[in-house]
mmCIF file of C-alpha atoms and ligand atoms in Angstrom:
data_model
loop_
_atom_site.group_PDB
_atom_site.id
_atom_site.type_symbol
_atom_site.label_atom_id
_atom_site.label_comp_id
_atom_site.label_asym_id
_atom_site.label_seq_id
_atom_site.Cartn_x
_atom_site.Cartn_y
_atom_site.Cartn_z
ATOM 1 C CA MET A 945 -12.449 -18.903 10.591
ATOM 2 C CA ASN A 946 -9.059 -17.876 11.863
ATOM 3 C CA LEU A 947 -6.931 -17.040 8.835
ATOM 4 C CA SER A 948 -3.681 -15.203 9.390
ATOM 5 C CA GLY A 949 -1.179 -13.283 7.289
ATOM 6 C CA ASN A 950 1.010 -16.396 7.293
ATOM 7 C CA LEU A 951 -1.273 -18.307 4.929
ATOM 8 C CA SER A 952 0.730 -21.001 3.163
ATOM 9 C CA ARG A 953 0.963 -21.243 -0.640
ATOM 10 C CA GLU A 954 -0.975 -24.525 -0.421
ATOM 11 C CA SER A 955 -3.869 -22.940 1.531
ATOM 12 C CA ILE A 956 -3.969 -20.032 -0.915
ATOM 13 C CA ILE A 957 -4.178 -22.428 -3.865
ATOM 14 C CA ARG A 958 -6.901 -24.413 -2.093
ATOM 15 C CA PHE A 959 -9.046 -21.272 -1.747
ATOM 16 C CA LEU A 960 -8.348 -20.110 -5.300
ATOM 17 C CA GLU A 961 -9.417 -23.490 -6.650
ATOM 18 C CA GLY A 962 -12.676 -23.265 -4.713
ATOM 19 C CA ARG A 963 -11.777 -26.089 -2.323
ATOM 20 C CA GLY A 964 -12.372 -23.828 0.695
ATOM 21 C CA SER A 965 -15.532 -22.047 1.772
ATOM 22 C CA ASP A 966 -15.904 -18.730 -0.087
ATOM 23 C CA SER A 967 -18.319 -17.303 2.444
ATOM 24 C CA GLU A 968 -15.936 -18.054 5.312
ATOM 25 C CA LEU A 969 -13.024 -16.608 3.340
ATOM 26 C CA PHE A 970 -14.899 -13.369 2.561
ATOM 27 C CA GLU A 971 -16.058 -13.071 6.152
ATOM 28 C CA ALA A 972 -12.530 -13.571 7.480
ATOM 29 C CA ALA A 973 -11.201 -10.904 5.085
ATOM 30 C CA ARG A 974 -13.953 -8.472 6.054
ATOM 31 C CA GLY A 975 -13.204 -9.084 9.731
ATOM 32 C CA THR A 976 -9.498 -8.426 9.100
ATOM 33 C CA LEU A 977 -10.283 -5.184 7.284
ATOM 34 C CA LEU A 978 -12.672 -3.880 9.924
ATOM 35 C CA LYS A 979 -10.231 -4.707 12.715
ATOM 36 C CA SER A 980 -7.118 -3.280 11.073
ATOM 37 C CA ALA A 981 -8.271 -0.407 8.846
ATOM 38 C CA GLY A 982 -11.938 0.191 9.692
ATOM 39 C CA SER A 983 -15.130 0.395 7.641
ATOM 40 C CA GLY A 984 -14.199 3.509 5.603
ATOM 41 C CA VAL A 985 -14.308 3.516 1.811
ATOM 42 C CA PHE A 986 -11.843 5.928 0.222
ATOM 43 C CA LEU A 987 -12.443 7.556 -3.139
ATOM 44 C CA ARG A 988 -9.846 8.281 -5.837
ATOM 45 C CA GLY A 989 -11.127 10.312 -8.728
ATOM 46 C CA ILE A 990 -9.587 8.785 -11.853
ATOM 47 C CA ILE A 991 -8.730 10.974 -14.832
ATOM 48 C CA GLU A 992 -7.748 9.095 -17.986
ATOM 49 C CA LEU A 993 -5.355 11.784 -19.104
ATOM 50 C CA SER A 994 -4.171 10.336 -22.411
ATOM 51 C CA ASN A 995 -4.855 7.154 -24.383
ATOM 52 C CA SER A 996 -1.656 7.335 -26.446
ATOM 53 C CA CYS A 997 0.818 4.576 -25.726
ATOM 54 C CA ARG A 998 4.197 3.470 -27.044
ATOM 55 C CA LYS A 999 3.577 -0.114 -25.961
ATOM 56 C CA ASN A 1000 1.790 -3.059 -27.490
ATOM 57 C CA CYS A 1001 0.577 -5.294 -24.646
ATOM 58 C CA PHE A 1002 -1.374 -8.207 -26.149
ATOM 59 C CA TYR A 1003 -4.413 -7.693 -23.897
ATOM 60 C CA CYS A 1004 -4.969 -3.938 -24.018
ATOM 61 C CA GLY A 1005 -7.217 -1.980 -26.373
ATOM 62 C CA LEU A 1006 -4.939 1.074 -26.138
ATOM 63 C CA ARG A 1007 -1.975 -0.798 -27.627
ATOM 64 C CA ARG A 1008 0.072 1.164 -30.168
ATOM 65 C CA ASP A 1009 -0.954 -0.963 -33.152
ATOM 66 C CA ASN A 1010 -4.684 -0.504 -32.597
ATOM 67 C CA LYS A 1011 -5.529 2.181 -35.163
ATOM 68 C CA THR A 1012 -9.312 1.909 -34.853
ATOM 69 C CA PHE A 1013 -9.881 4.895 -32.569
ATOM 70 C CA SER A 1014 -8.560 8.417 -32.060
ATOM 71 C CA ARG A 1015 -5.859 9.271 -29.604
ATOM 72 C CA TYR A 1016 -6.320 12.190 -27.223
ATOM 73 C CA THR A 1017 -4.666 14.066 -24.377
ATOM 74 C CA ILE A 1018 -6.934 16.119 -22.122
ATOM 75 C CA PRO A 1019 -5.740 19.740 -22.159
ATOM 76 C CA PHE A 1020 -4.526 21.464 -18.973
ATOM 77 C CA ASP A 1021 -7.576 23.688 -18.416
ATOM 78 C CA GLU A 1022 -10.025 20.811 -18.730
ATOM 79 C CA VAL A 1023 -8.123 18.753 -16.159
ATOM 80 C CA ILE A 1024 -8.020 21.716 -13.760
ATOM 81 C CA CYS A 1025 -11.827 22.010 -14.033
ATOM 82 C CA VAL A 1026 -12.098 18.349 -13.057
ATOM 83 C CA PHE A 1027 -9.770 18.838 -10.065
ATOM 84 C CA GLU A 1028 -11.720 21.894 -8.915
ATOM 85 C CA SER A 1029 -15.140 20.309 -9.144
ATOM 86 C CA GLY A 1030 -13.946 17.063 -7.516
ATOM 87 C CA TYR A 1031 -12.277 18.984 -4.695
ATOM 88 C CA ALA A 1032 -15.415 21.059 -4.078
ATOM 89 C CA LYS A 1033 -17.361 17.817 -3.569
ATOM 90 C CA GLY A 1034 -14.855 16.493 -1.033
ATOM 91 C CA LEU A 1035 -12.496 14.366 -3.155
ATOM 92 C CA ARG A 1036 -8.932 14.528 -1.798
ATOM 93 C CA SER A 1037 -7.193 12.024 -4.033
ATOM 94 C CA PHE A 1038 -6.924 11.945 -7.822
ATOM 95 C CA LEU A 1039 -5.360 9.331 -10.049
ATOM 96 C CA LEU A 1040 -3.825 10.449 -13.340
ATOM 97 C CA GLN A 1041 -3.687 7.459 -15.681
ATOM 98 C CA SER A 1042 -2.351 7.230 -19.222
ATOM 99 C CA GLY A 1043 -0.653 5.030 -21.738
ATOM 100 C CA GLU A 1044 3.124 4.838 -21.411
ATOM 101 C CA LEU A 1045 4.634 7.906 -23.051
ATOM 102 C CA LEU A 1046 8.103 9.201 -22.375
ATOM 103 C CA VAL A 1047 7.933 12.266 -24.644
ATOM 104 C CA ASP A 1048 8.740 15.603 -22.958
ATOM 105 C CA GLU A 1049 5.386 17.091 -23.863
ATOM 106 C CA HIS A 1050 3.518 14.447 -21.849
ATOM 107 C CA ILE A 1051 5.828 14.529 -18.837
ATOM 108 C CA ASP A 1052 5.780 18.355 -18.789
ATOM 109 C CA HIS A 1053 1.976 18.275 -18.930
ATOM 110 C CA VAL A 1054 1.756 15.942 -15.915
ATOM 111 C CA GLU A 1055 4.368 17.952 -14.018
ATOM 112 C CA ARG A 1056 2.433 21.183 -14.595
ATOM 113 C CA LEU A 1057 -0.787 19.590 -13.402
ATOM 114 C CA LEU A 1058 0.900 18.315 -10.249
ATOM 115 C CA ARG A 1059 2.404 21.738 -9.529
ATOM 116 C CA TRP A 1060 -0.983 23.351 -10.011
ATOM 117 C CA ILE A 1061 -2.578 20.976 -7.496
ATOM 118 C CA SER A 1062 0.230 21.485 -4.947
ATOM 119 C CA THR A 1063 -0.131 25.250 -5.192
ATOM 120 C CA ASN A 1064 -3.904 25.529 -5.323
ATOM 121 C CA LEU A 1065 -5.575 22.663 -3.471
ATOM 122 C CA GLU A 1066 -4.602 21.690 0.055
ATOM 123 C CA GLY A 1067 -4.441 18.157 1.380
ATOM 124 C CA VAL A 1068 -4.681 16.248 -1.899
ATOM 125 C CA SER A 1069 -2.889 12.973 -2.505
ATOM 126 C CA MET A 1070 -1.959 12.496 -6.160
ATOM 127 C CA VAL A 1071 -1.587 9.020 -7.636
ATOM 128 C CA LEU A 1072 0.137 8.317 -10.952
ATOM 129 C CA SER A 1073 -0.291 5.308 -13.216
ATOM 130 C CA MET A 1074 1.649 5.985 -16.426
ATOM 131 C CA GLY A 1075 3.756 2.893 -16.931
ATOM 132 C CA GLU A 1076 7.511 2.442 -16.527
ATOM 133 C CA LEU A 1077 9.286 5.779 -16.133
ATOM 134 C CA PRO A 1078 13.031 6.390 -15.776
ATOM 135 C CA ILE A 1079 14.099 7.327 -12.260
ATOM 136 C CA GLY A 1080 14.890 10.935 -13.260
ATOM 137 C CA ILE A 1081 11.314 11.474 -14.426
ATOM 138 C CA LEU A 1082 9.903 9.784 -11.327
ATOM 139 C CA GLU A 1083 11.943 12.159 -9.162
ATOM 140 C CA ARG A 1084 10.701 15.183 -11.118
ATOM 141 C CA LEU A 1085 7.077 14.141 -10.706
ATOM 142 C CA LYS A 1086 7.552 13.410 -7.019
ATOM 143 C CA LYS A 1087 9.062 16.833 -6.510
ATOM 144 C CA ALA A 1088 6.096 18.346 -8.327
ATOM 145 C CA GLY A 1089 3.751 16.818 -5.751
ATOM 146 C CA ALA A 1090 2.864 13.186 -6.583
ATOM 147 C CA HIS A 1091 2.852 10.750 -3.660
ATOM 148 C CA ARG A 1092 1.652 7.431 -4.961
ATOM 149 C CA TYR A 1093 2.512 5.276 -7.947
ATOM 150 C CA LEU A 1094 0.552 2.370 -9.330
ATOM 151 C CA LEU A 1095 2.409 -0.028 -11.624
ATOM 152 C CA ARG A 1096 0.842 -3.417 -12.060
ATOM 153 C CA ILE A 1097 3.273 -6.263 -12.466
ATOM 154 C CA GLU A 1098 0.402 -7.769 -14.517
ATOM 155 C CA ALA A 1099 1.680 -11.352 -13.987
ATOM 156 C CA SER A 1100 4.468 -12.038 -11.512
ATOM 157 C CA THR A 1101 5.387 -15.345 -13.192
ATOM 158 C CA GLN A 1102 7.911 -14.341 -15.828
ATOM 159 C CA GLU A 1103 6.835 -17.033 -18.298
ATOM 160 C CA LEU A 1104 3.238 -15.809 -18.146
ATOM 161 C CA TYR A 1105 4.287 -12.153 -18.407
ATOM 162 C CA GLU A 1106 6.246 -12.956 -21.545
ATOM 163 C CA MET A 1107 3.266 -14.791 -23.048
ATOM 164 C CA PHE A 1108 1.201 -11.588 -22.947
ATOM 165 C CA HIS A 1109 3.816 -9.057 -24.071
ATOM 166 C CA PRO A 1110 5.805 -8.842 -27.302
ATOM 167 C CA GLY A 1111 9.479 -9.743 -27.085
ATOM 168 C CA ASP A 1112 10.565 -6.517 -28.768
ATOM 169 C CA GLY A 1113 12.808 -5.101 -26.044
ATOM 170 C CA LEU A 1114 10.121 -2.660 -24.870
ATOM 171 C CA HIS A 1115 8.251 -5.141 -22.680
ATOM 172 C CA GLU A 1116 10.894 -6.905 -20.598
ATOM 173 C CA TYR A 1117 9.781 -8.600 -17.390
ATOM 174 C CA ASP A 1118 13.009 -7.576 -15.651
ATOM 175 C CA ASP A 1119 12.448 -3.910 -16.568
ATOM 176 C CA ARG A 1120 8.912 -3.984 -15.176
ATOM 177 C CA LEU A 1121 10.122 -5.590 -11.960
ATOM 178 C CA ARG A 1122 13.049 -3.179 -11.604
ATOM 179 C CA SER A 1123 10.757 -0.247 -12.199
ATOM 180 C CA LEU A 1124 8.420 -1.393 -9.442
ATOM 181 C CA GLN A 1125 11.347 -1.981 -7.086
ATOM 182 C CA THR A 1126 12.697 1.506 -7.836
ATOM 183 C CA ILE A 1127 9.325 3.068 -7.027
ATOM 184 C CA ARG A 1128 9.114 1.094 -3.779
ATOM 185 C CA ALA A 1129 12.671 2.040 -2.807
ATOM 186 C CA SER A 1130 12.323 5.754 -3.505
ATOM 187 C CA GLY A 1131 9.651 6.683 -1.006
ATOM 188 C CA TRP A 1132 6.456 6.423 -3.034
ATOM 189 C CA GLN A 1133 3.298 4.889 -1.669
ATOM 190 C CA THR A 1134 3.572 1.880 -3.909
ATOM 191 C CA GLY A 1135 0.803 0.025 -5.667
ATOM 192 C CA THR A 1136 0.799 -2.951 -7.954
ATOM 193 C CA GLY A 1137 -1.648 -5.559 -9.187
ATOM 194 C CA VAL A 1138 -2.286 -8.315 -11.678
ATOM 195 C CA LEU A 1139 -4.715 -9.412 -14.357
ATOM 196 C CA ILE A 1140 -6.945 -12.237 -13.194
ATOM 197 C CA GLY A 1141 -8.341 -14.945 -15.462
ATOM 198 C CA LEU A 1142 -5.813 -14.740 -18.307
ATOM 199 C CA PRO A 1143 -5.782 -17.728 -20.670
ATOM 200 C CA GLY A 1144 -3.434 -20.388 -19.346
ATOM 201 C CA GLN A 1145 -3.117 -18.757 -15.896
ATOM 202 C CA THR A 1146 -3.275 -21.283 -13.045
ATOM 203 C CA ALA A 1147 -4.201 -21.081 -9.358
ATOM 204 C CA GLU A 1148 -0.484 -21.567 -8.671
ATOM 205 C CA ASN A 1149 0.330 -18.471 -10.769
ATOM 206 C CA LEU A 1150 -2.239 -16.421 -8.873
ATOM 207 C CA ALA A 1151 -1.013 -17.699 -5.504
ATOM 208 C CA ASP A 1152 2.480 -16.619 -6.519
ATOM 209 C CA ASP A 1153 1.090 -13.192 -7.476
ATOM 210 C CA LEU A 1154 -0.305 -12.793 -3.960
ATOM 211 C CA LEU A 1155 2.942 -13.920 -2.358
ATOM 212 C CA PHE A 1156 4.852 -11.571 -4.658
ATOM 213 C CA MET A 1157 2.754 -8.640 -3.402
ATOM 214 C CA LYS A 1158 3.297 -9.710 0.190
ATOM 215 C CA GLU A 1159 7.039 -10.024 -0.403
ATOM 216 C CA MET A 1160 7.170 -6.595 -2.086
ATOM 217 C CA ASP A 1161 5.353 -5.247 0.977
ATOM 218 C CA ILE A 1162 3.172 -3.003 -1.193
ATOM 219 C CA ASP A 1163 0.867 -0.272 0.136
ATOM 220 C CA MET A 1164 -1.925 -0.447 -2.446
ATOM 221 C CA CYS A 1165 -3.362 -2.901 -4.910
ATOM 222 C CA GLY A 1166 -5.517 -2.547 -7.990
ATOM 223 C CA MET A 1167 -6.137 -5.961 -9.506
ATOM 224 C CA GLY A 1168 -9.042 -7.009 -11.620
ATOM 225 C CA PRO A 1169 -10.370 -9.518 -14.116
ATOM 226 C CA TYR A 1170 -8.916 -9.670 -17.611
ATOM 227 C CA LEU A 1171 -11.612 -8.691 -20.116
ATOM 228 C CA GLU A 1172 -11.247 -9.284 -23.807
ATOM 229 C CA HIS A 1173 -10.975 -6.681 -26.575
ATOM 230 C CA GLU A 1174 -11.560 -7.520 -30.223
ATOM 231 C CA GLN A 1175 -8.708 -5.381 -31.568
ATOM 232 C CA THR A 1176 -5.999 -7.168 -29.575
ATOM 233 C CA PRO A 1177 -3.974 -10.328 -30.274
ATOM 234 C CA LEU A 1178 -5.351 -12.017 -27.143
ATOM 235 C CA TRP A 1179 -8.849 -11.973 -28.659
ATOM 236 C CA ASN A 1180 -7.797 -15.127 -30.579
ATOM 237 C CA ARG A 1181 -7.530 -17.029 -27.305
ATOM 238 C CA ARG A 1182 -10.969 -16.074 -25.996
ATOM 239 C CA SER A 1183 -12.277 -19.660 -26.240
ATOM 240 C CA GLU A 1184 -9.806 -20.600 -23.477
ATOM 241 C CA LEU A 1185 -11.223 -18.074 -21.032
ATOM 242 C CA GLY A 1186 -13.334 -18.882 -18.005
ATOM 243 C CA GLN A 1187 -16.913 -17.578 -17.953
ATOM 244 C CA TRP A 1188 -17.420 -14.120 -16.424
ATOM 245 C CA GLU A 1189 -18.749 -15.729 -13.216
ATOM 246 C CA GLU A 1190 -15.512 -17.709 -12.851
ATOM 247 C CA ARG A 1191 -13.343 -14.637 -13.360
ATOM 248 C CA GLU A 1192 -15.456 -12.727 -10.879
ATOM 249 C CA ILE A 1193 -15.234 -15.305 -8.110
ATOM 250 C CA LEU A 1194 -11.473 -15.624 -8.686
ATOM 251 C CA THR A 1195 -11.118 -11.844 -8.365
ATOM 252 C CA LEU A 1196 -13.101 -11.809 -5.128
ATOM 253 C CA ARG A 1197 -11.013 -14.642 -3.699
ATOM 254 C CA MET A 1198 -7.829 -12.767 -4.682
ATOM 255 C CA ILE A 1199 -9.067 -9.615 -2.888
ATOM 256 C CA SER A 1200 -9.904 -11.557 0.277
ATOM 257 C CA LEU A 1201 -6.653 -13.477 0.351
ATOM 258 C CA LEU A 1202 -4.618 -10.322 -0.177
ATOM 259 C CA ARG A 1203 -6.539 -8.549 2.594
ATOM 260 C CA ILE A 1204 -5.626 -11.391 4.946
ATOM 261 C CA LEU A 1205 -1.980 -11.351 3.830
ATOM 262 C CA LEU A 1206 -1.638 -7.541 4.043
ATOM 263 C CA PRO A 1207 -4.345 -6.261 6.431
ATOM 264 C CA THR A 1208 -3.619 -2.519 6.302
ATOM 265 C CA ILE A 1209 -3.104 -1.860 2.588
ATOM 266 C CA ASN A 1210 -5.615 -0.134 0.306
ATOM 267 C CA ILE A 1211 -7.331 -2.468 -2.149
ATOM 268 C CA ALA A 1212 -9.560 -1.189 -4.950
ATOM 269 C CA ALA A 1213 -12.851 -2.624 -6.127
ATOM 270 C CA THR A 1214 -11.884 -2.034 -9.770
ATOM 271 C CA THR A 1215 -13.933 -0.849 -12.734
ATOM 272 C CA ALA A 1216 -13.225 -4.169 -14.490
ATOM 273 C CA LEU A 1217 -14.866 -6.008 -11.578
ATOM 274 C CA GLN A 1218 -17.852 -3.670 -11.817
ATOM 275 C CA THR A 1219 -17.978 -4.315 -15.571
ATOM 276 C CA LEU A 1220 -18.368 -8.052 -14.930
ATOM 277 C CA ASP A 1221 -21.217 -7.586 -12.499
ATOM 278 C CA PRO A 1222 -23.501 -4.636 -11.690
ATOM 279 C CA GLU A 1223 -23.014 -5.624 -8.033
ATOM 280 C CA GLY A 1224 -19.229 -5.892 -8.387
ATOM 281 C CA LEU A 1225 -18.743 -2.811 -6.223
ATOM 282 C CA GLU A 1226 -20.594 -4.250 -3.239
ATOM 283 C CA LYS A 1227 -19.077 -7.700 -3.729
ATOM 284 C CA GLY A 1228 -15.535 -6.273 -3.932
ATOM 285 C CA LEU A 1229 -16.044 -4.233 -0.759
ATOM 286 C CA MET A 1230 -17.602 -7.212 1.038
ATOM 287 C CA ALA A 1231 -14.580 -9.318 0.043
ATOM 288 C CA GLY A 1232 -12.159 -6.838 1.655
ATOM 289 C CA ALA A 1233 -11.631 -3.909 -0.735
ATOM 290 C CA ASN A 1234 -11.712 -0.372 0.699
ATOM 291 C CA VAL A 1235 -11.143 1.927 -2.299
ATOM 292 C CA VAL A 1236 -13.453 2.943 -5.137
ATOM 293 C CA MET A 1237 -12.338 4.984 -8.142
ATOM 294 C CA PRO A 1238 -15.111 7.109 -9.650
ATOM 295 C CA ASN A 1239 -14.271 8.048 -13.228
ATOM 296 C CA LEU A 1240 -13.875 11.832 -13.617
ATOM 297 C CA THR A 1241 -12.677 11.779 -17.235
ATOM 298 C CA PRO A 1242 -14.802 14.270 -19.208
ATOM 299 C CA ILE A 1243 -17.508 12.275 -21.019
ATOM 300 C CA LYS A 1244 -16.324 13.156 -24.552
ATOM 301 C CA TYR A 1245 -13.027 11.265 -24.046
ATOM 302 C CA ARG A 1246 -14.317 8.167 -22.304
ATOM 303 C CA LYS A 1247 -15.254 6.049 -25.313
ATOM 304 C CA ASP A 1248 -11.645 6.314 -26.520
ATOM 305 C CA TYR A 1249 -10.171 4.921 -23.293
ATOM 306 C CA ASN A 1250 -11.309 1.464 -24.139
ATOM 307 C CA LEU A 1251 -8.985 -1.062 -22.521
ATOM 308 C CA TYR A 1252 -11.546 -3.828 -22.925
ATOM 309 C CA GLN A 1253 -15.030 -4.247 -24.310
ATOM 310 C CA GLY A 1254 -18.106 -3.398 -22.268
ATOM 311 C CA LYS A 1255 -16.257 -1.039 -19.877
ATOM 312 C CA VAL A 1256 -18.935 0.614 -17.717
ATOM 313 C CA HIS A 1257 -19.690 4.166 -18.824
ATOM 314 C CA VAL A 1258 -21.709 6.121 -16.308
ATOM 315 C CA GLU A 1259 -22.876 9.515 -17.516
ATOM 316 C CA ASP A 1260 -24.257 10.778 -14.198
ATOM 317 C CA THR A 1261 -23.015 14.071 -12.753
ATOM 318 C CA LEU A 1262 -20.405 13.873 -9.988
ATOM 319 C CA ASP A 1263 -23.072 14.806 -7.428
ATOM 320 C CA GLU A 1264 -25.204 11.893 -8.583
ATOM 321 C CA VAL A 1265 -22.248 9.486 -8.647
ATOM 322 C CA LEU A 1266 -21.279 10.393 -5.079
ATOM 323 C CA LYS A 1267 -24.848 10.098 -3.818
ATOM 324 C CA ILE A 1268 -25.199 6.662 -5.439
ATOM 325 C CA LEU A 1269 -21.854 5.520 -3.986
ATOM 326 C CA GLU A 1270 -22.786 6.728 -0.503
ATOM 327 C CA ASN A 1271 -26.117 4.885 -0.693
ATOM 328 C CA ARG A 1272 -24.641 1.675 -2.057
ATOM 329 C CA CYS A 1273 -21.837 1.645 0.525
ATOM 330 C CA GLY A 1274 -24.275 2.577 3.310
ATOM 331 C CA GLU A 1275 -26.455 -0.400 2.444
ATOM 332 C CA ILE A 1276 -23.591 -2.781 3.228
ATOM 333 C CA GLY A 1277 -22.585 -0.931 6.394
ATOM 334 C CA ARG A 1278 -19.671 1.002 4.929
ATOM 335 C CA ASP A 1279 -19.094 4.743 4.959
ATOM 336 C CA VAL A 1280 -17.581 6.822 2.180
ATOM 337 C CA LYS A 1281 -14.801 9.010 3.579
ATOM 338 C CA LEU A 1282 -15.042 12.305 1.763
ATOM 339 C CA GLY A 1283 -12.547 15.004 2.782
ATOM 340 C CA SER A 1284 -9.755 12.477 3.385
ATOM 341 C CA PRO A 1285 -6.873 11.568 1.054
ATOM 342 C CA GLY A 1286 -7.074 8.014 2.454
ATOM 343 C CA ASP A 1287 -3.393 7.257 2.743
ATOM 344 C CA PRO A 1288 -2.903 3.523 3.194
ATOM 345 C CA LEU A 1289 -2.350 2.750 6.866
ATOM 346 C CA HIS A 1290 0.303 0.303 5.747
ATOM 347 C CA PHE A 1291 2.390 3.181 4.383
ATOM 348 C CA THR A 1292 1.841 5.366 7.459
ATOM 349 C CA ASN A 1293 2.996 2.503 9.691
ATOM 350 C CA ARG A 1294 5.953 1.812 7.407
ATOM 351 C CA MET A 1295 7.087 5.436 7.720
ATOM 352 C CA LYS A 1296 6.713 5.409 11.508
ATOM 353 C CA GLU A 1297 8.681 2.187 11.656
ATOM 354 C CA GLN A 1298 11.464 3.726 9.565
ATOM 355 C CA ALA A 1299 11.480 6.800 11.785
ATOM 356 C CA GLY A 1300 12.134 4.723 14.869
ATOM 357 C CA GLY A 1301 11.206 1.337 16.065
ATOM 358 C CA TRP A 1302 7.424 1.350 15.552
ATOM 359 C CA THR A 1303 5.857 -2.016 14.932
ATOM 360 C CA GLU A 1304 2.424 -2.636 13.450
HETATM 361 N N1 SAM B 1100 -0.087 2.287 -19.270
HETATM 362 C C1 SAM B 1100 0.062 2.127 -17.883
HETATM 363 C C2 SAM B 1100 0.459 0.717 -17.528
HETATM 364 O O1 SAM B 1100 0.261 -0.164 -18.341
HETATM 365 O O2 SAM B 1100 0.976 0.526 -16.428
HETATM 366 C C3 SAM B 1100 -1.166 2.515 -17.099
HETATM 367 C C4 SAM B 1100 -2.470 2.487 -17.811
HETATM 368 S S1 SAM B 1100 -3.024 0.836 -18.226
HETATM 369 C C5 SAM B 1100 -4.400 1.165 -19.203
HETATM 370 C C6 SAM B 1100 -3.728 0.342 -16.661
HETATM 371 C C7 SAM B 1100 -4.027 -1.128 -16.513
HETATM 372 O O3 SAM B 1100 -5.071 -1.506 -17.396
HETATM 373 C C8 SAM B 1100 -2.914 -2.067 -16.855
HETATM 374 O O4 SAM B 1100 -2.001 -2.178 -15.799
HETATM 375 C C9 SAM B 1100 -3.661 -3.370 -17.165
HETATM 376 O O5 SAM B 1100 -3.586 -4.293 -16.106
HETATM 377 C C10 SAM B 1100 -5.111 -2.920 -17.335
HETATM 378 N N2 SAM B 1100 -5.683 -3.487 -18.560
HETATM 379 C C11 SAM B 1100 -5.248 -3.319 -19.820
HETATM 380 N N3 SAM B 1100 -5.966 -4.081 -20.666
HETATM 381 C C12 SAM B 1100 -6.879 -4.744 -19.929
HETATM 382 C C13 SAM B 1100 -7.886 -5.710 -20.228
HETATM 383 N N4 SAM B 1100 -8.082 -6.139 -21.471
HETATM 384 N N5 SAM B 1100 -8.650 -6.191 -19.207
HETATM 385 C C14 SAM B 1100 -8.464 -5.754 -17.946
HETATM 386 N N6 SAM B 1100 -7.516 -4.848 -17.602
HETATM 387 C C15 SAM B 1100 -6.720 -4.356 -18.578
HETATM 388 FE FE1 SF4 B 1101 -0.101 0.773 -23.000
HETATM 389 FE FE2 SF4 B 1101 -0.654 0.303 -20.409
HETATM 390 FE FE3 SF4 B 1101 -2.241 -0.622 -22.371
HETATM 391 FE FE4 SF4 B 1101 0.151 -1.722 -22.074
HETATM 392 S S1 SF4 B 1101 -1.552 -1.759 -20.563
HETATM 393 S S2 SF4 B 1101 -0.754 -1.071 -24.033
HETATM 394 S S3 SF4 B 1101 1.355 0.048 -21.430
HETATM 395 S S4 SF4 B 1101 -1.886 1.494 -21.850
#
């Protein structure tokens, strides 16, 4: 099937509603990926640095008002150990993720970690995902050595965004959007994403999410299924949710459509997708994803980074995890690219274009 980056909103909706052929869609997306970015699978080691958060998103288990678990921040030396062992095994990109915290202590901690990496480990690309930060803090962290920022818009339709966030002045749609635009405009490799399968979300909403990402001209995407958590307000709407199979197929269609719309970006096969289905990794990659994020958070903290119920907890050593990933990717004809930071080609091309007349 010949599907191009100019897919209309109507065709996108048709695919999302299952009125097109999924197998042809996935094949077209895979073809686009192989032609434009190749068969490589890039790894980002994710470190869930802190589960404290000042926010109260209705869907997230880490929300401020959930008092049923203990809050932690991984100390400096423990994070350094993770960096060192990951680097020794060939990882060249790490993602530091946390709740949104603007306190100096947290920002200083992240800045120190970034400086340590810049000074001690060569050729590493650092990704941050810590919520909405003021521009001054973003600049500080960029100077300290971070290159990429991931801030999901969560739902690009304002009405839907407002349905899933409290109207307390801390969760404004316009602030989220402005924050993402600031990141994009200030030289970061920019990632965003959305929650898929939220109660009340329509195919039209999801089509608009995809067109939003195309319009923003993002470099990376991490989007995955919404999964429920008992200690959140959204738990009360669980009877409105689609079955896991429905949320999975929607996620795969979203990955494929985005791959066709933006051929050279990095797209992750997320942990949430792998939570829905033990074969979610393979299915995500076959639908057009090219990034996998092995969890490097020390085991003792993992149970307290519980965004949703049933989150996959693998307790294998890093050696075992990498071996398993290489085998699983190899079985579907894909090769894990150790030793490479895996910068999105989309960003590299964007920079060349800015430097002088290059076109993709
Ligand atoms: N606090 C930062 C933020 O919100 O941007 C980064 C960390 S937050 C835990 C990372 C992502 O987790 C969010 O962008 C959200 O999409 C996702 N998430 C939270 N709760 C979820 C749930 N119940 N199901 C699936 N994903 C969820
Ligand atoms: Fe905090 Fe992020 Fe969870 Fe919202 S999604 S409650 S900002 S950790």
